[in-house]
mmCIF file with all atom_site columns, C-alpha atoms in Angstrom:
data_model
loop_
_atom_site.group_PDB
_atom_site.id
_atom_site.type_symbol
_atom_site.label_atom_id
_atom_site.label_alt_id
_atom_site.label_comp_id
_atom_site.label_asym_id
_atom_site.label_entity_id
_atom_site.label_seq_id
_atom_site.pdbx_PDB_ins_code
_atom_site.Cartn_x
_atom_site.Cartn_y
_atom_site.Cartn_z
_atom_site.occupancy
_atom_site.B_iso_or_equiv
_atom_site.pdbx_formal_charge
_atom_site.auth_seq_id
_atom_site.auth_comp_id
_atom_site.auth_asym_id
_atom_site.auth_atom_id
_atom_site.pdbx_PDB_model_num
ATOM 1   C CA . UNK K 1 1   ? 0.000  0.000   0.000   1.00 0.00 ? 1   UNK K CA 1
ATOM 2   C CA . UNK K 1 2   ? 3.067  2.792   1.192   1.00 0.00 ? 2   UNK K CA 1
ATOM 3   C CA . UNK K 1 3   ? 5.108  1.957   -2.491  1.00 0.00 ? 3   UNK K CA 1
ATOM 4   C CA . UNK K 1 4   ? 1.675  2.932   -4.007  1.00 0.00 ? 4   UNK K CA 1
ATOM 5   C CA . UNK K 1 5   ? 1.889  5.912   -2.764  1.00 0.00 ? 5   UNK K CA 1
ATOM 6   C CA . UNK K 1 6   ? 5.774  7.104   -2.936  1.00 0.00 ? 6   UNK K CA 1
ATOM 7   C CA . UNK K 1 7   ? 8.167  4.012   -3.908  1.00 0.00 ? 7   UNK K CA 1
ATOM 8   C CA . UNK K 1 8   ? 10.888 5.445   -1.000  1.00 0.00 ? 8   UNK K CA 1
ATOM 9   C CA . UNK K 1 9   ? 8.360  5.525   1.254   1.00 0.00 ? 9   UNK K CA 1
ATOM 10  C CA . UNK K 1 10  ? 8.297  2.057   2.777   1.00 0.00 ? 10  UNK K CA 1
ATOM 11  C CA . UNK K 1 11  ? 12.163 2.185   2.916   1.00 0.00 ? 11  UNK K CA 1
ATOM 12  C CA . UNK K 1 12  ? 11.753 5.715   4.859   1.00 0.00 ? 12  UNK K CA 1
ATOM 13  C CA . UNK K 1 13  ? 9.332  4.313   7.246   1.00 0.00 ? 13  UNK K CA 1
ATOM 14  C CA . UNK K 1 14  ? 11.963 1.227   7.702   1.00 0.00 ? 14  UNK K CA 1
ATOM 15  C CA . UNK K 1 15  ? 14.807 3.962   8.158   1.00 0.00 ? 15  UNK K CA 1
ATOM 16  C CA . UNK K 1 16  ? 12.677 5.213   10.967  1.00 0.00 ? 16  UNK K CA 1
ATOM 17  C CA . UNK K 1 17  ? 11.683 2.111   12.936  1.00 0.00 ? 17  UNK K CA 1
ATOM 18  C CA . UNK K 1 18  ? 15.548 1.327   12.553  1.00 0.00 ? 18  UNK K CA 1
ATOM 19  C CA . UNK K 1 19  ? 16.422 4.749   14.355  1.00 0.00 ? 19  UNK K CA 1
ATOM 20  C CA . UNK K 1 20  ? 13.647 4.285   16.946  1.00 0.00 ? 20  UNK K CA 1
ATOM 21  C CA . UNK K 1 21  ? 14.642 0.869   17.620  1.00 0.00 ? 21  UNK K CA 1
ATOM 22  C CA . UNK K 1 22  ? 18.477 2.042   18.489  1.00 0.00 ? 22  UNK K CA 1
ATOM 23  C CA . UNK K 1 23  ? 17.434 5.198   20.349  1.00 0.00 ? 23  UNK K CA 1
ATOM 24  C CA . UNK K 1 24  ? 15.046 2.971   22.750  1.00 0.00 ? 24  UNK K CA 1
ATOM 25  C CA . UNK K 1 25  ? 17.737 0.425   23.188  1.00 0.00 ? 25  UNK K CA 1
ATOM 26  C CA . UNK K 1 26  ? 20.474 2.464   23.898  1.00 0.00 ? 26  UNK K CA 1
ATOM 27  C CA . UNK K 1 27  ? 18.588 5.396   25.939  1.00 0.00 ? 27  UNK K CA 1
ATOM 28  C CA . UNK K 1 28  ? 16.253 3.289   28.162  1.00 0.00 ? 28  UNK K CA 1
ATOM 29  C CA . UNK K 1 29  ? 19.627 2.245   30.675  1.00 0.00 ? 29  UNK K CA 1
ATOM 30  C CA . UNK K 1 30  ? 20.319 5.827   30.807  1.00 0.00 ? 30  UNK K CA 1
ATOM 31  C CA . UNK K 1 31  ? 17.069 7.356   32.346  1.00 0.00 ? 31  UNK K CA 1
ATOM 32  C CA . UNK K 1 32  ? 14.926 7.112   35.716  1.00 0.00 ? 32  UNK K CA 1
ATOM 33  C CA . UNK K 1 33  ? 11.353 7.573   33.692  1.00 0.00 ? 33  UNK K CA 1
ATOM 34  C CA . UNK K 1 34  ? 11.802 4.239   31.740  1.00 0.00 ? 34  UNK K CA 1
ATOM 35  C CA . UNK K 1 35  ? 8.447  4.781   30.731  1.00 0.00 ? 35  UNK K CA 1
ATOM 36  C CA . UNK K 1 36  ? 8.273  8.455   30.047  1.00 0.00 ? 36  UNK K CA 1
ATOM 37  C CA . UNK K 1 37  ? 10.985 7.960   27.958  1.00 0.00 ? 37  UNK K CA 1
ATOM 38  C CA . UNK K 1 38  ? 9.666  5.221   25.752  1.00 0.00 ? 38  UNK K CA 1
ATOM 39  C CA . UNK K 1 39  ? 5.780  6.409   25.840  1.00 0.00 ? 39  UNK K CA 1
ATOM 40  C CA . UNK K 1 40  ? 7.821  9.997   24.445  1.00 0.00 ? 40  UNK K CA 1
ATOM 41  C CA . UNK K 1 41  ? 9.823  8.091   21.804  1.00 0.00 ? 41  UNK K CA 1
ATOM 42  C CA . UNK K 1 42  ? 6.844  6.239   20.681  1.00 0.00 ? 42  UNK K CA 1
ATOM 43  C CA . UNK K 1 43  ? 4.793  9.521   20.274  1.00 0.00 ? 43  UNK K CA 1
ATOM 44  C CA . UNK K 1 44  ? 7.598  11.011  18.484  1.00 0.00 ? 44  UNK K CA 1
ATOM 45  C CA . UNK K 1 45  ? 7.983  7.575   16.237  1.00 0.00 ? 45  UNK K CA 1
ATOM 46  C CA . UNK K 1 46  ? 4.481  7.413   15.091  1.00 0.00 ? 46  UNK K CA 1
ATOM 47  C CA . UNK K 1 47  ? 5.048  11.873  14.320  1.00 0.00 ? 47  UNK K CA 1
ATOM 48  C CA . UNK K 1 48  ? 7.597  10.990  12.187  1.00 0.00 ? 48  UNK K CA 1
ATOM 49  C CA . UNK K 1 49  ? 5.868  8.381   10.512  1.00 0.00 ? 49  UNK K CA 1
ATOM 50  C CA . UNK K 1 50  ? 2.676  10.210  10.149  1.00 0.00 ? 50  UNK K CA 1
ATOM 51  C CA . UNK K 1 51  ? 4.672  13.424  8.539   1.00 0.00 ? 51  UNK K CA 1
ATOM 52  C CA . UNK K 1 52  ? 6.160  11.075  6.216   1.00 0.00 ? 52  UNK K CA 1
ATOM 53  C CA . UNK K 1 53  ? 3.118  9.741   4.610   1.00 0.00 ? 53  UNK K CA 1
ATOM 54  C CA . UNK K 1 54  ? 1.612  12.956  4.611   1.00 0.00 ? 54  UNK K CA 1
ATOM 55  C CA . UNK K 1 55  ? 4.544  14.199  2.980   1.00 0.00 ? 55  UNK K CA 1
ATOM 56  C CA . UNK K 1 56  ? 3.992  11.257  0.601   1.00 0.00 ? 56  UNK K CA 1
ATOM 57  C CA . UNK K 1 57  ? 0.558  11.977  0.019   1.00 0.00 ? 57  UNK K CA 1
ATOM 58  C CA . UNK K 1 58  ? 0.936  16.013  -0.638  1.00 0.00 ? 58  UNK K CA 1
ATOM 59  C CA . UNK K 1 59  ? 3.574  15.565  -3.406  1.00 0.00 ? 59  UNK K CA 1
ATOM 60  C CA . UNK K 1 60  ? 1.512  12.870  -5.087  1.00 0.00 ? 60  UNK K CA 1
ATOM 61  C CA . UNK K 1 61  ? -1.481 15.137  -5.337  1.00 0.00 ? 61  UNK K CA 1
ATOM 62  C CA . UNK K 1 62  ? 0.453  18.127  -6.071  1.00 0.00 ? 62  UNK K CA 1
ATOM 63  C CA . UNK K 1 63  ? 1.565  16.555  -8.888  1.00 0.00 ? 63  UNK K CA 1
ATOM 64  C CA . UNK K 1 64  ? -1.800 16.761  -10.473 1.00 0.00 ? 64  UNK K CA 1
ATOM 65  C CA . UNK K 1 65  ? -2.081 20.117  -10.200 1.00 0.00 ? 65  UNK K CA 1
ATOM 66  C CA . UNK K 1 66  ? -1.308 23.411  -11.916 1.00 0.00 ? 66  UNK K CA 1
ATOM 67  C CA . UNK K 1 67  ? 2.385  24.758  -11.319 1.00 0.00 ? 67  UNK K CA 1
ATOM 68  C CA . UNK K 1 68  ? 0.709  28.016  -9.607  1.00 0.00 ? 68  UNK K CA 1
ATOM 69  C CA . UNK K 1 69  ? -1.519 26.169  -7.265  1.00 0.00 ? 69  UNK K CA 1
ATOM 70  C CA . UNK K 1 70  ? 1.259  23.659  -6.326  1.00 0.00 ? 70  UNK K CA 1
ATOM 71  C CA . UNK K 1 71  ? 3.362  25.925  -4.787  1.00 0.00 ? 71  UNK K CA 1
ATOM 72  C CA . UNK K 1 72  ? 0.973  27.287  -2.773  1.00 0.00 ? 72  UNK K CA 1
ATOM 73  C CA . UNK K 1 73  ? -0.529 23.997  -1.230  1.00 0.00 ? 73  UNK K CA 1
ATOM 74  C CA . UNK K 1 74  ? 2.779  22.517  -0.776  1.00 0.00 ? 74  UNK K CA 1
ATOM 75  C CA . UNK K 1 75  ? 3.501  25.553  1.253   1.00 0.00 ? 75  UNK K CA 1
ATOM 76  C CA . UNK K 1 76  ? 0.357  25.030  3.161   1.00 0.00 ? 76  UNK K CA 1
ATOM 77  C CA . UNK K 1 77  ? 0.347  21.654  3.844   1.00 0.00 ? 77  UNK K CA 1
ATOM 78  C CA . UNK K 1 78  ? 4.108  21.681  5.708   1.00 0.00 ? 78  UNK K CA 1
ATOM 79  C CA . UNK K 1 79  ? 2.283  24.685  7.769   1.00 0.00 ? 79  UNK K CA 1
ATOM 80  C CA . UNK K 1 80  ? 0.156  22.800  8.589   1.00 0.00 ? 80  UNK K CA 1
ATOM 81  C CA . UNK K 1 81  ? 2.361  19.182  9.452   1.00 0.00 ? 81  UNK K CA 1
ATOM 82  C CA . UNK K 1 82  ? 4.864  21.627  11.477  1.00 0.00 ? 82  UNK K CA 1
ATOM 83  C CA . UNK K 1 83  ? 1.037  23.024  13.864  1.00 0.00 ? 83  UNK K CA 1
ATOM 84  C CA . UNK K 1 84  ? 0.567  19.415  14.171  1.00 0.00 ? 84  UNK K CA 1
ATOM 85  C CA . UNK K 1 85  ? 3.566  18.354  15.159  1.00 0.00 ? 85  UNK K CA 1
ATOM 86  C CA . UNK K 1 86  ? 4.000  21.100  17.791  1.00 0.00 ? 86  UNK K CA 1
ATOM 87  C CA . UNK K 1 87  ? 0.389  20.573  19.068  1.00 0.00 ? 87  UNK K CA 1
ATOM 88  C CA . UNK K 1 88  ? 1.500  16.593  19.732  1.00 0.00 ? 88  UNK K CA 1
ATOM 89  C CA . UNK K 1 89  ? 4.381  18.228  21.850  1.00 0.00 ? 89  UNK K CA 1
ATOM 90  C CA . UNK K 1 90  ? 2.038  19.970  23.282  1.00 0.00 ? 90  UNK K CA 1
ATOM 91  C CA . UNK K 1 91  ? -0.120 17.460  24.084  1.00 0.00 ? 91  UNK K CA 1
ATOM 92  C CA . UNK K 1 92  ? 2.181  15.083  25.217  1.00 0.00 ? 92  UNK K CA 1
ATOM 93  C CA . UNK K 1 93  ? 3.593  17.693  27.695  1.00 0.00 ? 93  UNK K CA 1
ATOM 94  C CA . UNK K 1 94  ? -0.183 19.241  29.208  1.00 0.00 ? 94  UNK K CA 1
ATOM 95  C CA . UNK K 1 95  ? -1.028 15.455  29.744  1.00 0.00 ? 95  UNK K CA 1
ATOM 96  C CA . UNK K 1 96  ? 2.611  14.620  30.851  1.00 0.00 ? 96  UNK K CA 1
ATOM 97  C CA . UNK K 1 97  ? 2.186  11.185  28.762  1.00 0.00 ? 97  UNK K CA 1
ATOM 98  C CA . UNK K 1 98  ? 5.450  11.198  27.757  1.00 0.00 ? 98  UNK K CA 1
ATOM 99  C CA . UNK K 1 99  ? 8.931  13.239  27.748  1.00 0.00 ? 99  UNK K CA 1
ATOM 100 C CA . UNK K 1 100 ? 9.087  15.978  25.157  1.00 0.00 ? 100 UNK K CA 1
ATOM 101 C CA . UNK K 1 101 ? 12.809 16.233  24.442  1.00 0.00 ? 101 UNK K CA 1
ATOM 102 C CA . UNK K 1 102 ? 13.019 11.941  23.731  1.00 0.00 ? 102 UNK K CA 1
ATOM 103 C CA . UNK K 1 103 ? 9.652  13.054  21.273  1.00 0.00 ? 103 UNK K CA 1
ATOM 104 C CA . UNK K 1 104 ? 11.669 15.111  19.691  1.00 0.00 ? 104 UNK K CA 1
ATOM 105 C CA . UNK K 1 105 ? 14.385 12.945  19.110  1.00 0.00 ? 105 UNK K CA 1
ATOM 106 C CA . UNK K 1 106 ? 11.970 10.596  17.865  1.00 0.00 ? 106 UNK K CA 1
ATOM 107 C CA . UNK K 1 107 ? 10.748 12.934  15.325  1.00 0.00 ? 107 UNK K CA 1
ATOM 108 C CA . UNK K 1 108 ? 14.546 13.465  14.408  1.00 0.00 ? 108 UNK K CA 1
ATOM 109 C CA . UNK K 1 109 ? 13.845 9.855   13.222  1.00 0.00 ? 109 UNK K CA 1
ATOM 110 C CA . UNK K 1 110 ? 12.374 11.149  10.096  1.00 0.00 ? 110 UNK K CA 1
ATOM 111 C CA . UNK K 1 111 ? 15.465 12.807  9.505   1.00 0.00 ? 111 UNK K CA 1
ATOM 112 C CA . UNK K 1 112 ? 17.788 9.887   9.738   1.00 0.00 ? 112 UNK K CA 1
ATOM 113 C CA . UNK K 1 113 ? 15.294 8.058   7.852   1.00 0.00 ? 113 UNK K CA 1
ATOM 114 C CA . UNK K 1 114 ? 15.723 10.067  5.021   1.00 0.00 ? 114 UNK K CA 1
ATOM 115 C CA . UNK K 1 115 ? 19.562 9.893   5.078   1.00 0.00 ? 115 UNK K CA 1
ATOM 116 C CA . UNK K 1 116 ? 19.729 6.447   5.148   1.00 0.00 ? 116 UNK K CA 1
ATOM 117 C CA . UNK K 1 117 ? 17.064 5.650   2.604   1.00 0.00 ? 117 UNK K CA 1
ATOM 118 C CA . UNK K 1 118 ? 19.537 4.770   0.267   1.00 0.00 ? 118 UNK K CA 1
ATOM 119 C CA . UNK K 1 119 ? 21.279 2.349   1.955   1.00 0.00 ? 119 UNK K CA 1
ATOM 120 C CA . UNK K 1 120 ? 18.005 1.027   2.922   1.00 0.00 ? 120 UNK K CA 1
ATOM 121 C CA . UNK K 1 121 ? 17.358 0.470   -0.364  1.00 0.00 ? 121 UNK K CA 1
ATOM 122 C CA . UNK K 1 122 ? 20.523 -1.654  -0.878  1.00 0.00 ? 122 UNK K CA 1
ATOM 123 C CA . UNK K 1 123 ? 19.564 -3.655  1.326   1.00 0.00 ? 123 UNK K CA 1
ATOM 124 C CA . UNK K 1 124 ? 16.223 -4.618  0.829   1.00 0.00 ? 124 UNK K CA 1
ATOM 125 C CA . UNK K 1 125 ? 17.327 -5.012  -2.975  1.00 0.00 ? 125 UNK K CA 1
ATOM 126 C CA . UNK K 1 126 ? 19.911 -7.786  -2.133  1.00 0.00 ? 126 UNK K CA 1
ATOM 127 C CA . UNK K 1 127 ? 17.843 -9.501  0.500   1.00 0.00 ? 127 UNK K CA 1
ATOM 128 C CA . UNK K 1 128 ? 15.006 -9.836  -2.815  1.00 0.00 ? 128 UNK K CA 1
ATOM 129 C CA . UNK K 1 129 ? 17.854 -11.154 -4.544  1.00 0.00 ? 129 UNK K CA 1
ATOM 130 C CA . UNK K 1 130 ? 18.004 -8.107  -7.067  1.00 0.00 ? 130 UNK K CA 1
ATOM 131 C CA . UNK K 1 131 ? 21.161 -6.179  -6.104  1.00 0.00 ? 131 UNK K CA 1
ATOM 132 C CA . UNK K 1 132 ? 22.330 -5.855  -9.332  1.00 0.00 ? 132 UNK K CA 1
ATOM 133 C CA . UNK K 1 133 ? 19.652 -3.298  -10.364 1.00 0.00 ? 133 UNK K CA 1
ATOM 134 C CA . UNK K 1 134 ? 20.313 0.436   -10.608 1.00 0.00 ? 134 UNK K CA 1
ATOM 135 C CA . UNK K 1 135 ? 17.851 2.303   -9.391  1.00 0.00 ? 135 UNK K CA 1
#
């Protein structure tokens, strides 16, 4: 269903889960709030997740449309993932469900997912047993 929708996009969403998956490990011997700090990196996991299928989504429909109106929606539509994203820290801080600094850095995932995309891609490409495409 994701590669309908943006053929990166499963291999972004892997990137992610990869990050989250290390950050959790690694940070949950470090603090007192064991589950503050994972309730906060799951919050920001599923964030990240969620802006990258919007993300997804936006540029596939934009796509469709006239070069003036693109802009203009594009431009809109990361207003309005940013006013989400800062009403979930919000949220997770007024109903103290979670710590706001690890939901950042699980939002950060969507950053690291992007960077390691490629090798991602690699990857999944010799584990189908077609490693010798370029692409």
């Amino acid at each position: 269903m994701l590669k309908r929708i943006n053929d990166a996009l499963p291999e972004l969403i892997l990137g992610i889960l990869i990050y989250e998956i290390v950050v959790e490990f690694t940070g949950i011997w470090f603090v007192k709030d064991k589950l503050g700090y994972s309730n906060g990196l799951l919050i920001g996991a599923a964030t990240a997740i969620g802006m990258a299928i919007h993300m997804a989504v936006v540029l596939r429909d934009s796509m469709d449309m006239a070069e003036s109106g693109r802009t203009r929606r594009i431009a809109l539509q990361y207003v309005l993932r940013y006013l989400v994203v800062v009403a979930v820290f919000f949220a997770t801080a007024y109903f103290e469900i979670g710590n706001v600094i690890v939901a950042f850095v699980g939002v950060m995932g969507l950053k690291v997912g992007a960077y390691v995309q490629p090798f991602t891609h690699k990857v999944i490409l010799k584990l189908l047993g077609r490693g010798d495409e370029s692409s």
